[in-house]
Short mmCIF file of C-alpha atoms in Angstrom, two decimals:
data_model
loop_
_atom_site.label_atom_id
_atom_site.label_comp_id
_atom_site.label_asym_id
_atom_site.label_seq_id
_atom_site.Cartn_x
_atom_site.Cartn_y
_atom_site.Cartn_z
CA MET A 509 60.02 -20.53 -6.46
CA ILE A 510 56.97 -17.82 -6.03
CA ASP A 511 53.74 -19.41 -3.90
CA ILE A 512 50.76 -19.63 -5.61
CA GLN A 513 47.14 -19.81 -3.88
CA TYR A 514 44.84 -22.27 -6.21
CA SER A 515 41.90 -22.10 -5.18
CA PRO A 516 40.38 -25.77 -5.03
CA GLU A 517 38.73 -25.77 -7.36
CA VAL A 518 41.72 -25.60 -10.04
CA ALA A 519 43.71 -27.73 -7.54
CA GLU A 520 41.81 -30.84 -8.02
CA ALA A 521 41.95 -30.13 -12.03
CA ARG A 522 45.43 -29.46 -11.38
CA ALA A 523 46.01 -33.29 -9.93
CA GLU A 524 43.55 -34.55 -12.57
CA GLY A 525 44.93 -32.77 -15.58
CA ARG A 526 42.00 -31.39 -16.57
CA PRO A 527 42.51 -28.19 -18.59
CA LEU A 528 42.28 -24.76 -17.65
CA VAL A 529 41.74 -21.62 -19.13
CA ALA A 530 43.12 -18.25 -16.90
CA LEU A 531 40.87 -15.13 -16.66
CA GLU A 532 41.95 -11.85 -15.86
CA SER A 533 40.94 -9.34 -13.12
CA THR A 534 41.54 -5.96 -13.98
CA ILE A 535 37.76 -6.68 -15.80
CA ILE A 536 36.75 -7.15 -12.51
CA THR A 537 38.00 -4.34 -11.13
CA HIS A 538 38.65 -1.75 -14.06
CA GLY A 539 36.79 -2.68 -17.06
CA MET A 540 32.92 -2.70 -15.75
CA PRO A 541 30.90 -1.01 -12.86
CA PHE A 542 29.94 -3.34 -9.88
CA PRO A 543 27.63 -5.59 -10.01
CA GLN A 544 27.88 -6.76 -13.38
CA ASN A 545 31.44 -6.93 -12.69
CA VAL A 546 31.25 -9.56 -10.56
CA GLU A 547 28.07 -10.99 -12.68
CA THR A 548 29.77 -11.08 -15.56
CA ALA A 549 33.19 -12.94 -14.00
CA ARG A 550 30.41 -16.03 -12.17
CA ARG A 551 29.11 -15.99 -16.07
CA VAL A 552 32.56 -16.44 -17.72
CA GLU A 553 33.60 -19.18 -15.47
CA ALA A 554 30.32 -21.11 -15.97
CA GLU A 555 31.05 -20.93 -19.69
CA ILE A 556 34.44 -22.77 -19.38
CA ARG A 557 33.34 -25.10 -17.28
CA ALA A 558 29.77 -25.87 -19.32
CA HIS A 559 32.77 -26.68 -22.33
CA GLY A 560 34.97 -29.14 -20.41
CA ALA A 561 38.04 -26.88 -19.01
CA VAL A 562 38.19 -25.34 -15.53
CA PRO A 563 38.48 -21.49 -14.97
CA ALA A 564 40.90 -20.03 -12.96
CA THR A 565 40.60 -15.84 -12.43
CA ILE A 566 43.90 -14.92 -11.47
CA ALA A 567 44.95 -12.01 -9.09
CA VAL A 568 46.83 -10.39 -6.33
CA LEU A 569 45.40 -10.42 -2.53
CA GLU A 570 47.39 -9.48 0.31
CA GLY A 571 50.67 -10.03 -1.24
CA ARG A 572 49.43 -13.66 -2.73
CA LEU A 573 49.45 -14.11 -5.93
CA HIS A 574 46.23 -16.72 -6.82
CA VAL A 575 45.31 -18.54 -9.59
CA GLY A 576 41.58 -18.72 -9.25
CA LEU A 577 38.98 -17.23 -6.93
CA THR A 578 36.65 -18.36 -4.54
CA ASP A 579 33.14 -16.84 -4.55
CA ASN A 580 34.17 -14.65 -1.07
CA GLN A 581 37.39 -13.56 -2.66
CA LEU A 582 35.59 -12.85 -6.35
CA ASP A 583 32.74 -10.74 -4.44
CA ARG A 584 35.70 -8.63 -2.05
CA LEU A 585 38.02 -8.14 -5.16
CA GLY A 586 34.52 -7.09 -6.80
CA GLN A 587 33.90 -3.99 -4.93
CA ALA A 588 36.97 -3.40 -4.04
CA ARG A 589 38.91 0.02 -4.59
CA ASP A 590 41.91 1.34 -5.37
CA VAL A 591 43.03 -1.62 -6.44
CA ALA A 592 46.41 -1.71 -8.76
CA LYS A 593 46.08 -3.02 -12.42
CA LEU A 594 49.39 -5.28 -12.63
CA SER A 595 51.79 -5.42 -15.27
CA ARG A 596 55.28 -6.87 -16.30
CA ALA A 597 56.62 -4.01 -14.33
CA ASP A 598 55.39 -3.72 -11.23
CA PHE A 599 53.39 -6.94 -10.72
CA ALA A 600 56.41 -8.37 -8.39
CA ALA A 601 56.08 -5.20 -5.98
CA CYS A 602 52.77 -5.56 -5.29
CA LEU A 603 53.54 -9.18 -4.28
CA ALA A 604 56.23 -8.22 -2.24
CA ARG A 605 54.43 -5.31 -0.22
CA GLY A 606 52.00 -7.65 0.19
CA GLY A 607 49.47 -5.21 -1.76
CA ASP A 608 46.49 -6.49 -3.81
CA GLY A 609 46.46 -5.97 -7.68
CA ALA A 610 44.13 -6.84 -10.76
CA THR A 611 46.27 -8.88 -13.58
CA THR A 612 46.17 -6.80 -17.28
CA VAL A 613 46.81 -9.24 -19.95
CA ALA A 614 50.57 -8.97 -19.40
CA ALA A 615 50.16 -9.97 -15.86
CA THR A 616 48.02 -12.68 -16.17
CA MET A 617 50.10 -14.41 -18.81
CA ILE A 618 52.83 -14.21 -16.21
CA ALA A 619 50.80 -15.79 -13.93
CA ALA A 620 49.08 -18.79 -16.58
CA ARG A 621 53.20 -19.74 -17.49
CA LEU A 622 53.99 -19.86 -13.81
CA ALA A 623 50.92 -22.11 -13.64
CA GLY A 624 51.22 -24.03 -15.65
CA ILE A 625 48.35 -22.68 -17.84
CA GLU A 626 48.30 -22.79 -21.56
CA VAL A 627 45.84 -20.65 -22.61
CA PHE A 628 44.21 -17.27 -21.42
CA ALA A 629 40.93 -16.01 -21.91
CA THR A 630 40.02 -12.34 -22.14
CA GLY A 631 37.94 -9.31 -23.54
CA GLY A 632 40.82 -7.23 -25.96
CA ILE A 633 44.39 -6.85 -25.72
CA GLY A 634 45.77 -3.77 -24.87
CA GLY A 635 48.17 -2.11 -27.61
CA VAL A 636 49.79 1.04 -29.69
CA HIS A 637 47.64 4.32 -28.08
CA ARG A 638 46.51 6.39 -30.56
CA GLY A 639 49.07 9.41 -30.80
CA ALA A 640 51.97 7.29 -29.65
CA GLU A 641 54.20 8.71 -31.78
CA ASP A 642 53.95 11.48 -28.67
CA SER A 643 53.41 10.27 -25.84
CA PHE A 644 55.41 6.63 -26.85
CA ASP A 645 52.18 4.91 -24.82
CA ILE A 646 52.08 1.47 -25.91
CA SER A 647 50.93 -1.59 -23.66
CA ALA A 648 53.21 -3.96 -22.54
CA ASP A 649 50.82 -7.02 -23.57
CA LEU A 650 52.40 -6.73 -26.93
CA HIS A 651 55.99 -7.67 -25.49
CA GLU A 652 54.51 -10.14 -23.54
CA LEU A 653 52.86 -11.69 -25.99
CA ALA A 654 56.21 -11.93 -27.52
CA LYS A 655 57.83 -13.84 -24.67
CA THR A 656 55.61 -16.00 -22.94
CA PRO A 657 53.84 -19.25 -24.27
CA VAL A 658 50.30 -18.82 -24.23
CA THR A 659 47.71 -18.93 -26.44
CA VAL A 660 45.38 -15.29 -25.76
CA VAL A 661 41.78 -15.48 -26.95
CA ALA A 662 40.48 -12.03 -27.42
CA ALA A 663 38.29 -10.01 -29.53
CA GLY A 664 41.11 -8.67 -30.90
CA ALA A 665 42.61 -5.66 -29.67
CA LYS A 666 41.16 -3.00 -28.09
CA ALA A 667 39.43 -0.50 -30.56
CA ILE A 668 40.48 2.46 -28.76
CA LEU A 669 43.08 1.66 -29.69
CA ASP A 670 45.66 2.65 -33.36
CA LEU A 671 44.69 -0.46 -34.76
CA PRO A 672 47.00 -0.85 -37.14
CA LYS A 673 49.98 0.12 -35.98
CA THR A 674 49.22 -2.03 -33.04
CA PHE A 675 49.03 -5.38 -35.17
CA GLU A 676 52.25 -4.13 -36.85
CA VAL A 677 54.20 -4.07 -33.90
CA LEU A 678 52.84 -7.67 -33.31
CA GLU A 679 54.18 -8.62 -36.67
CA THR A 680 57.38 -7.22 -35.87
CA LEU A 681 57.69 -9.11 -32.85
CA GLY A 682 56.86 -12.10 -34.61
CA VAL A 683 53.38 -13.05 -32.55
CA PRO A 684 51.42 -14.99 -34.69
CA VAL A 685 47.45 -13.11 -35.35
CA ILE A 686 45.10 -15.74 -35.93
CA ALA A 687 41.89 -14.58 -36.97
CA TYR A 688 38.97 -17.24 -35.94
CA GLY A 689 36.48 -18.27 -38.90
CA GLN A 690 36.87 -14.91 -41.10
CA ASP A 691 39.29 -13.62 -43.37
CA MET A 692 39.40 -10.04 -41.63
CA LEU A 693 40.45 -9.15 -37.98
CA PRO A 694 37.77 -8.59 -35.55
CA ALA A 695 38.25 -4.71 -34.21
CA PHE A 696 36.77 -5.76 -30.84
CA TRP A 697 33.15 -4.33 -30.38
CA SER A 698 32.86 -5.00 -34.10
CA ALA A 699 32.88 -8.16 -35.81
CA THR A 700 35.24 -6.93 -38.45
CA SER A 701 37.32 -3.82 -39.85
CA ASP A 702 39.11 -3.21 -43.06
CA MET A 703 42.75 -5.11 -41.99
CA PRO A 704 42.67 -8.31 -43.16
CA ALA A 705 44.22 -10.90 -40.60
CA PRO A 706 48.02 -12.38 -41.26
CA LEU A 707 46.98 -15.67 -40.54
CA ARG A 708 43.25 -17.50 -40.44
CA MET A 709 42.46 -20.57 -38.08
CA ASP A 710 38.89 -22.42 -38.61
CA SER A 711 38.87 -25.06 -35.46
CA ALA A 712 40.18 -25.02 -32.03
CA ALA A 713 42.18 -27.88 -32.98
CA ALA A 714 44.53 -26.03 -35.33
CA ILE A 715 44.98 -23.39 -33.56
CA ALA A 716 45.53 -26.22 -30.49
CA ALA A 717 48.13 -27.34 -33.14
CA ALA A 718 49.65 -24.52 -34.36
CA ALA A 719 50.70 -23.69 -30.60
CA ARG A 720 52.24 -27.73 -29.90
CA MET A 721 54.70 -26.68 -33.17
CA ARG A 722 55.59 -23.51 -31.89
CA ALA A 723 56.88 -25.14 -28.93
CA ALA A 724 58.44 -28.06 -30.43
CA MET A 725 60.38 -25.57 -32.43
CA GLY A 726 61.66 -23.52 -29.34
CA LEU A 727 59.54 -20.37 -30.19
CA ASP A 728 58.64 -18.70 -27.21
CA SER A 729 56.15 -16.29 -28.13
CA GLY A 730 51.91 -16.06 -27.65
CA GLN A 731 49.80 -16.65 -29.93
CA LEU A 732 46.47 -14.41 -30.13
CA VAL A 733 43.51 -15.35 -31.51
CA ALA A 734 41.25 -13.23 -32.61
CA ASN A 735 37.64 -14.33 -32.00
CA PRO A 736 34.83 -11.94 -33.23
CA ILE A 737 32.34 -10.87 -31.41
CA PRO A 738 29.01 -12.67 -32.01
CA ALA A 739 27.03 -10.74 -35.25
CA GLU A 740 24.10 -9.98 -32.69
CA ALA A 741 26.35 -8.64 -30.33
CA GLU A 742 28.44 -5.94 -32.01
CA ILE A 743 28.46 -2.59 -32.27
CA PRO A 744 28.83 -1.17 -36.32
CA ALA A 745 32.71 0.49 -36.82
CA GLU A 746 30.78 2.85 -38.62
CA GLU A 747 28.77 3.74 -35.68
CA LEU A 748 31.44 4.16 -33.00
CA ARG A 749 33.59 5.92 -34.83
CA PRO A 750 32.10 9.39 -33.66
CA VAL A 751 31.73 7.83 -30.23
CA ILE A 752 35.86 7.22 -29.86
CA GLU A 753 36.70 10.08 -30.94
CA GLN A 754 34.49 12.19 -28.61
CA ALA A 755 35.81 10.28 -25.68
CA LEU A 756 39.17 10.46 -26.64
CA ALA A 757 39.49 14.02 -26.92
CA GLU A 758 37.80 14.18 -23.85
CA ALA A 759 40.72 12.50 -22.30
CA GLU A 760 43.15 14.44 -23.97
CA ALA A 761 41.40 17.29 -23.11
CA GLN A 762 40.91 16.29 -19.11
CA GLY A 763 44.60 15.22 -19.03
CA ILE A 764 44.13 11.87 -18.67
CA ALA A 765 47.23 9.89 -19.01
CA ALA A 766 49.19 6.09 -18.89
CA LYS A 767 47.24 3.59 -16.91
CA ALA A 768 43.69 6.15 -16.32
CA VAL A 769 43.50 6.24 -19.89
CA THR A 770 41.88 3.02 -20.86
CA PRO A 771 39.35 2.79 -18.03
CA PHE A 772 38.49 6.53 -18.98
CA LEU A 773 37.68 5.57 -22.34
CA LEU A 774 35.68 2.59 -21.59
CA GLY A 775 33.50 4.04 -19.01
CA ARG A 776 33.30 7.34 -20.99
CA ILE A 777 32.01 5.13 -24.18
CA LEU A 778 29.51 3.44 -21.68
CA GLU A 779 27.97 6.50 -21.34
CA LEU A 780 27.52 7.83 -24.67
CA THR A 781 26.81 4.45 -25.87
CA GLY A 782 24.28 4.18 -23.17
CA GLY A 783 24.88 0.70 -22.20
CA ARG A 784 25.32 -0.91 -25.11
CA SER A 785 29.20 -1.33 -25.22
CA LEU A 786 28.95 -2.85 -21.74
CA GLU A 787 25.96 -5.24 -22.79
CA SER A 788 28.86 -5.92 -25.73
CA ASN A 789 31.95 -6.47 -23.79
CA ILE A 790 29.86 -8.97 -21.93
CA ALA A 791 28.69 -10.80 -25.33
CA LEU A 792 32.61 -10.92 -26.64
CA VAL A 793 34.07 -12.07 -23.16
CA LEU A 794 31.31 -14.90 -23.07
CA ASN A 795 32.05 -15.86 -26.88
CA ASN A 796 36.04 -15.65 -26.10
CA ALA A 797 35.72 -17.91 -23.33
CA ARG A 798 34.00 -20.53 -24.83
CA LEU A 799 36.70 -21.00 -27.77
CA GLY A 800 39.55 -20.85 -25.13
CA ALA A 801 37.81 -23.77 -23.09
CA ALA A 802 37.96 -25.19 -26.89
CA ILE A 803 41.28 -24.87 -27.62
CA ALA A 804 42.12 -25.75 -23.68
CA VAL A 805 40.62 -29.19 -24.36
CA GLU A 806 42.45 -29.59 -27.62
CA LEU A 807 45.77 -29.21 -26.11
CA GLY A 808 44.73 -31.44 -23.01
CA LYS A 809 44.39 -34.28 -25.94
CA THR A 810 48.02 -33.78 -27.20
CA ARG A 811 49.54 -33.07 -23.83
CA SER A 812 52.24 -35.08 -23.33
#
């Protein structure tokens, strides 16, 4: 078995059987600039605690898998440079080589399963990139959702992606996509879209019950809970569309590819929106943390 380093807070929660919510670390190293990244990480952790669960931020530090970070570790990660962006393909290699790595959605799901954590709250999942019919650029997050039994709470897929193709792939892979409290899927910075949700649930208890039923049926995939950004924090899709198109065009012109695409696009959209995208990103992550905590609490009530 892999040696997992639990923070004191997470170790205590595990010993007491308290609900845990996993958090990724790529949002810290690749998703936001310093110091907003560390400030936001602490706010997200505080939000989870305020709603009855315990946060477990996941990262690889000096070749050791950490589930839960201390304040010093979080500060170090938030200011680190050249931190690997880990997914299923390179997670084990980073551990074996003694490196530092931040976990994507896929890697966080793997680590959460290893640590026995059933819920993971994030910003948005990866998916099918625009132009994937030529580049074949499809995030490993989608296949991880199909094989790892963790409930992932996100504001849908990142809006820079080809959203219809992303949700088509999830349907093909048999991943339940549940819109929380509305009939249409959210689109990350935008609370709604023109895509009907395959499933709708209106309570954390219903989402927890669905997870329990899937486990009882021996269905090993996770489930994606698409939680809309609060209306007061959203950027309407029609306003974002030209901004995203400009950022995509610049990425193509500069030859940005593979793992560098998403950080480049998010950074450029931050500039083009005058910082509004970062404010919206923070709001949606906090919102997902609240729902993730509520689901974890409900799952804790039914844990055998």
